[in-house]
Coordinates of C-alpha atoms in Angstrom, one line a residue:
M1 CA -70.0 153.4 -11.5
L2 CA -69.2 154.8 -14.9
F3 CA -72.6 154.8 -16.5
H4 CA -71.2 156.5 -19.7
N5 CA -69.2 153.2 -20.3
T6 CA -72.1 150.9 -19.8
Y7 CA -73.7 149.0 -22.7
G8 CA -76.7 146.7 -23.0
V9 CA -76.3 143.8 -25.5
D10 CA -79.1 141.7 -27.0
M11 CA -77.5 138.9 -28.8
G12 CA -79.8 136.9 -31.0
N13 CA -79.3 134.3 -33.7
D14 CA -80.4 136.7 -36.4
T15 CA -79.3 140.1 -35.1
I16 CA -77.3 141.8 -32.4
K17 CA -78.4 145.0 -30.8
I18 CA -76.1 147.2 -28.7
S19 CA -77.0 150.5 -26.9
D20 CA -75.2 152.7 -24.4
R21 CA -76.9 153.9 -21.3
D22 CA -78.0 157.3 -22.8
E23 CA -79.1 155.8 -26.1
R24 CA -76.7 158.1 -27.9
K25 CA -75.0 155.1 -29.5
F26 CA -77.2 152.4 -30.9
L27 CA -76.3 149.5 -33.2
M28 CA -78.3 146.7 -34.8
E29 CA -76.4 144.3 -37.1
R30 CA -76.6 140.8 -38.4
N31 CA -75.0 138.4 -36.0
V32 CA -72.8 136.8 -38.7
I33 CA -69.0 136.5 -39.2
A34 CA -67.2 135.6 -42.4
I35 CA -63.9 133.8 -42.1
R36 CA -61.3 132.9 -44.8
D37 CA -59.2 129.8 -44.4
Q38 CA -60.5 129.3 -40.9
T39 CA -58.3 132.0 -39.6
H40 CA -58.7 135.4 -41.3
V41 CA -61.8 137.5 -40.4
I42 CA -63.0 139.4 -43.6
A43 CA -66.3 140.8 -42.4
V44 CA -68.8 140.9 -39.6
G45 CA -72.5 142.0 -39.5
Q46 CA -74.4 143.0 -42.6
K47 CA -71.4 142.7 -44.9
A48 CA -70.8 139.1 -43.7
F49 CA -74.5 138.3 -44.0
E50 CA -74.4 139.4 -47.7
M51 CA -71.7 136.7 -48.2
Y52 CA -73.9 134.0 -46.6
E53 CA -74.7 131.2 -49.2
K54 CA -72.5 132.9 -51.8
T55 CA -69.0 132.3 -50.3
P56 CA -66.1 130.3 -52.1
V57 CA -65.0 127.1 -50.6
N58 CA -62.4 128.7 -48.4
V59 CA -64.7 131.3 -46.9
E60 CA -67.3 130.5 -44.3
A61 CA -70.1 132.9 -43.1
T62 CA -71.8 131.7 -40.0
C63 CA -73.5 132.9 -36.8
P64 CA -71.5 132.3 -33.6
M65 CA -74.7 131.5 -31.8
A66 CA -77.1 128.5 -32.0
G67 CA -80.4 127.8 -30.2
G68 CA -80.3 131.2 -28.5
V69 CA -76.9 130.7 -26.8
I70 CA -73.2 131.2 -27.7
A71 CA -72.0 128.2 -29.7
D72 CA -68.6 129.7 -30.8
T73 CA -67.0 131.8 -28.0
Q74 CA -64.0 132.8 -30.0
N75 CA -65.9 134.2 -32.9
M76 CA -68.6 135.7 -30.7
E77 CA -65.8 137.6 -28.9
I78 CA -64.6 139.0 -32.3
V79 CA -68.1 140.1 -33.3
L80 CA -68.8 141.8 -29.9
W81 CA -65.4 143.5 -29.9
K82 CA -65.9 145.0 -33.4
F83 CA -69.4 146.2 -32.7
L84 CA -68.6 147.6 -29.2
K85 CA -65.7 149.5 -30.7
K86 CA -68.2 151.0 -33.2
C87 CA -70.5 152.0 -30.5
A88 CA -68.0 153.0 -27.9
A89 CA -65.6 155.1 -30.1
F90 CA -62.9 156.3 -27.7
R91 CA -64.6 155.1 -24.6
M92 CA -63.9 151.5 -24.8
R93 CA -61.8 151.1 -21.7
H94 CA -63.2 148.4 -19.4
P95 CA -66.9 148.8 -20.1
Q96 CA -69.7 147.4 -18.1
I97 CA -72.0 145.0 -20.1
Y98 CA -75.5 143.9 -19.5
F99 CA -76.5 140.7 -21.5
A100 CA -80.0 139.5 -22.1
V101 CA -79.9 135.7 -22.0
P102 CA -82.5 132.9 -22.4
N103 CA -84.4 131.9 -19.3
N104 CA -83.5 128.2 -19.1
I105 CA -79.7 128.0 -19.8
S106 CA -77.1 125.9 -18.1
E107 CA -74.2 127.2 -16.0
V108 CA -71.8 126.3 -18.8
E109 CA -73.9 128.4 -21.3
K110 CA -74.0 131.3 -18.8
R111 CA -70.2 131.2 -18.4
A112 CA -69.7 131.5 -22.2
Y113 CA -71.2 135.1 -22.0
F114 CA -68.5 136.0 -19.4
S115 CA -65.8 134.3 -21.4
T116 CA -66.4 136.5 -24.5
L117 CA -65.4 139.6 -22.6
K118 CA -62.2 138.3 -21.0
G119 CA -59.9 138.9 -24.0
R120 CA -60.0 142.0 -26.3
I121 CA -62.8 143.7 -24.5
K122 CA -61.6 143.4 -20.9
A123 CA -65.0 144.3 -19.4
K124 CA -65.1 145.7 -15.9
K125 CA -68.2 144.1 -14.8
V126 CA -70.8 141.8 -16.7
F127 CA -74.3 141.3 -15.7
L128 CA -76.8 138.8 -17.1
V129 CA -80.6 139.4 -17.3
E130 CA -83.1 136.8 -18.2
K131 CA -84.8 137.7 -21.4
G132 CA -88.2 137.2 -20.1
I133 CA -87.5 139.9 -17.4
A134 CA -85.9 142.2 -19.9
D135 CA -88.9 141.9 -22.2
A136 CA -91.4 142.6 -19.4
V137 CA -89.4 145.6 -18.2
G138 CA -89.1 146.9 -21.7
M139 CA -92.9 146.6 -22.1
E140 CA -93.4 148.4 -18.7
L141 CA -95.3 145.5 -17.2
P142 CA -95.8 145.6 -13.4
I143 CA -93.5 142.8 -12.7
E144 CA -92.9 143.7 -9.1
E145 CA -96.6 143.4 -8.2
Q146 CA -98.3 140.3 -7.0
R147 CA -100.0 140.1 -10.4
G148 CA -99.3 137.5 -13.0
S149 CA -98.1 138.3 -16.5
M150 CA -97.2 136.1 -19.5
V151 CA -94.7 137.1 -22.2
I152 CA -94.1 135.2 -25.3
N153 CA -90.9 136.1 -27.4
I154 CA -90.7 134.4 -30.8
G155 CA -87.2 135.0 -32.1
A156 CA -85.0 133.6 -34.8
Q157 CA -84.1 130.3 -33.2
T158 CA -86.0 130.2 -29.9
T159 CA -89.3 130.8 -28.4
E160 CA -89.4 132.0 -24.8
I161 CA -92.7 131.5 -22.8
S162 CA -92.4 133.3 -19.5
V163 CA -94.9 133.6 -16.6
I164 CA -93.9 136.4 -14.2
C165 CA -95.2 137.4 -10.8
G166 CA -93.9 139.2 -7.8
G167 CA -90.6 140.1 -9.6
K168 CA -89.8 136.5 -10.5
I169 CA -90.2 134.2 -13.5
I170 CA -92.2 131.5 -11.8
L171 CA -92.7 129.4 -15.0
S172 CA -90.9 129.4 -18.3
K173 CA -90.2 127.2 -21.3
T174 CA -87.7 127.7 -24.1
L175 CA -88.4 126.1 -27.4
K176 CA -85.6 125.6 -30.0
I177 CA -87.9 126.8 -32.8
G178 CA -88.5 130.3 -34.3
G179 CA -88.2 132.3 -37.5
K180 CA -85.3 130.2 -38.8
S181 CA -87.4 127.1 -38.4
M182 CA -90.1 128.8 -40.5
D183 CA -87.5 129.7 -43.1
E184 CA -86.5 126.0 -43.3
A185 CA -90.1 124.9 -43.5
I186 CA -90.6 127.4 -46.4
A187 CA -87.5 126.1 -48.3
T188 CA -88.8 122.5 -47.8
M189 CA -92.2 123.4 -49.2
V190 CA -90.8 125.2 -52.3
R191 CA -88.6 122.2 -53.0
R192 CA -91.5 119.7 -52.7
N193 CA -94.2 121.7 -54.4
F194 CA -92.3 123.6 -57.0
N195 CA -89.2 121.4 -57.6
L196 CA -87.0 124.4 -56.7
S197 CA -84.2 124.4 -54.3
I198 CA -83.7 127.9 -52.6
G199 CA -81.4 129.1 -49.9
M200 CA -82.4 130.2 -46.4
K201 CA -82.0 133.9 -47.3
T202 CA -84.6 133.6 -50.1
A203 CA -86.9 131.6 -47.8
E204 CA -86.6 134.5 -45.3
V205 CA -87.6 137.0 -48.0
L206 CA -90.6 135.0 -48.8
K207 CA -91.6 134.9 -45.2
N208 CA -91.1 138.5 -44.6
N209 CA -93.0 139.5 -47.7
L210 CA -95.7 136.9 -48.2
A211 CA -96.6 135.2 -44.9
Y212 CA -99.8 135.8 -43.0
L213 CA -102.2 133.8 -40.8
L214 CA -106.0 133.4 -40.9
E215 CA -106.5 136.0 -43.6
G216 CA -104.2 138.0 -45.8
E217 CA -103.6 139.4 -49.3
E218 CA -103.2 136.6 -51.9
K219 CA -100.1 137.8 -53.8
E220 CA -97.1 136.0 -55.1
M221 CA -93.3 136.5 -55.4
R222 CA -91.0 135.3 -58.1
V223 CA -87.8 133.8 -56.9
W224 CA -84.7 132.1 -58.4
G225 CA -83.4 128.7 -57.4
V226 CA -82.1 125.4 -58.8
N227 CA -84.5 123.1 -60.5
T228 CA -84.2 119.8 -58.5
L229 CA -85.0 117.7 -61.6
S230 CA -82.6 119.3 -64.1
G231 CA -80.1 121.0 -61.9
L232 CA -80.4 124.2 -63.9
P233 CA -81.3 127.7 -62.6
R234 CA -85.0 128.4 -62.7
E235 CA -87.5 131.1 -61.6
A236 CA -90.8 130.3 -60.1
A237 CA -93.8 132.3 -58.7
I238 CA -94.5 131.4 -55.1
P239 CA -98.0 132.3 -53.7
A240 CA -98.6 133.7 -50.3
S241 CA -101.0 130.9 -49.4
A242 CA -98.3 128.3 -49.8
V243 CA -95.8 130.2 -47.8
S244 CA -98.3 130.8 -45.0
F245 CA -99.5 127.0 -45.0
A246 CA -95.8 126.1 -44.5
L247 CA -95.7 127.9 -41.2
L248 CA -98.6 126.2 -39.6
E249 CA -96.9 123.1 -38.1
I250 CA -94.4 125.2 -36.4
L251 CA -97.0 127.6 -35.0
E252 CA -99.1 124.7 -33.8
E253 CA -96.1 123.3 -31.9
I254 CA -95.7 126.8 -30.4
T255 CA -99.3 127.1 -29.3
T256 CA -99.3 123.5 -27.9
N257 CA -96.4 124.5 -25.7
I258 CA -98.1 127.8 -24.7
K259 CA -101.1 125.6 -23.6
S260 CA -98.8 123.4 -21.5
V261 CA -97.4 126.4 -19.7
V262 CA -100.9 127.8 -19.1
E263 CA -102.0 124.5 -17.6
R264 CA -99.1 124.5 -15.2
T265 CA -99.8 128.0 -14.1
P266 CA -101.3 128.5 -10.6
P267 CA -105.1 129.4 -10.7
Q268 CA -104.7 132.9 -9.1
I269 CA -101.9 133.9 -11.5
L270 CA -103.8 132.4 -14.4
Q271 CA -106.8 134.5 -13.5
D272 CA -104.5 137.6 -13.8
I273 CA -103.2 136.5 -17.2
K274 CA -106.8 135.8 -18.4
R275 CA -107.8 139.3 -17.3
S276 CA -104.8 141.1 -18.7
G277 CA -104.0 139.0 -21.7
I278 CA -100.7 137.6 -23.0
Y279 CA -98.0 139.9 -24.5
L280 CA -96.3 138.8 -27.7
T281 CA -92.9 140.1 -28.8
G282 CA -89.9 139.1 -31.0
G283 CA -89.4 139.5 -34.8
V284 CA -91.8 136.7 -35.7
S285 CA -94.7 138.6 -34.0
L286 CA -94.6 140.9 -37.1
I287 CA -96.2 138.3 -39.3
P288 CA -99.8 139.6 -39.8
N289 CA -102.6 138.1 -37.6
I290 CA -100.2 135.9 -35.7
A291 CA -101.5 137.2 -32.4
D292 CA -105.1 136.4 -33.4
F293 CA -104.1 132.9 -34.5
I294 CA -102.6 132.2 -31.1
R295 CA -105.5 133.8 -29.3
L296 CA -108.0 131.4 -31.1
E297 CA -105.7 128.4 -30.3
I298 CA -105.4 129.1 -26.6
E299 CA -108.6 131.0 -26.0
T300 CA -106.9 134.0 -24.3
R301 CA -106.4 137.5 -25.6
V302 CA -102.9 138.1 -27.1
Y303 CA -101.4 141.6 -27.6
P304 CA -98.5 142.1 -30.1
V305 CA -96.3 144.8 -28.6
Q306 CA -95.6 147.9 -30.5
Y307 CA -91.9 147.6 -31.1
P308 CA -91.3 143.8 -30.8
I309 CA -87.8 143.8 -32.2
F310 CA -86.6 146.2 -29.5
S311 CA -88.5 145.1 -26.4
T312 CA -85.4 143.3 -25.0
I313 CA -82.9 146.0 -25.5
R314 CA -85.4 148.6 -24.1
G315 CA -85.7 146.5 -20.9
L316 CA -81.9 146.3 -20.6
L317 CA -81.7 150.2 -20.9
K318 CA -84.2 150.6 -18.1
I319 CA -82.3 148.1 -16.0
M320 CA -79.0 149.8 -16.7
N321 CA -80.3 153.3 -15.9
E322 CA -81.7 152.1 -12.5
P323 CA -79.2 149.6 -11.2
K324 CA -80.3 149.7 -7.6
K325 CA -84.0 149.2 -8.5
Y326 CA -83.3 146.2 -10.8
R327 CA -80.4 144.7 -9.0
K328 CA -82.3 141.6 -8.0
Y329 CA -83.0 140.9 -11.6
T330 CA -79.3 140.8 -12.7
Y331 CA -76.5 138.3 -11.8
S332 CA -72.8 138.5 -12.2
L333 CA -70.0 135.9 -12.4
K334 CA -69.7 136.3 -8.6
D335 CA -73.3 135.3 -8.2
L336 CA -72.7 132.2 -10.2
T337 CA -69.3 131.1 -8.9
G338 CA -68.3 133.4 -6.0
K339 CA -65.6 134.9 -8.2
M340 CA -65.6 138.4 -9.5
M341 CA -65.0 139.6 -13.0

């Protein structure tokens, strides 16, 4: 096995992270592609993201993923190829790829990951790892022991709730809500309360700079948008309290679903979780006091992990470096269909 040509890939709706086995090459870019006249790729990654909401009519900047899975195989292949080339330099020949994928996806959605690597990239082998497992391994949780753990990953477009025991995900739930849903809620609030239409990028900036839960610094940020009454550009000061209040409905939906998973968890495993607490990861976990908010709602200790944006890719790195130890947590195209890739 050519370890030096092995890469872990964590593809999210917001960012894509790629690392080689030795961590000598690491890339984190926006998962966006900009296409002119539906045929010509003019940018990928951060450059494409900068064009988002600013493109002329004949240019479209989009993410090739939706709801945590690949929605556009052709464009996802282009993005992956360009980023892998950046990471791999001259060692791009028939790489081995480990993908982190959502827990509850269909066979068709799983096949899409393999399809992205058939053309330009020509991967030698492709392995899929459930995101709940990758997160737990990245956090160094004792997943092989007969001790229950719960991991919650709140990402850009999905929230993954995983209960792990004895090396298996015994319960999981994937919600199609996350950071992007919060951006939409903020944009809606600004339009209703301030008669100002803003884009998703501006809403994301407001979330990242102002949002808090329970208690936080009461500050404000001035943003530009379009006056919904006059149609003219206008600036408005948006307070942190308004931004934070806009997130509550989404967070309450997340906590309601966490409760439903807790209620379905076998008593002995639930006892372990109550004792050790719940682990919170994903980019949204960076919102101040979110762990305390969830703790109060579900009456169980919640611990935000130290590096929430990187827990999944760190788990993939461990799995890549010890393939024999973690083989049972990966599956290939052969495991799905009986055919090798």
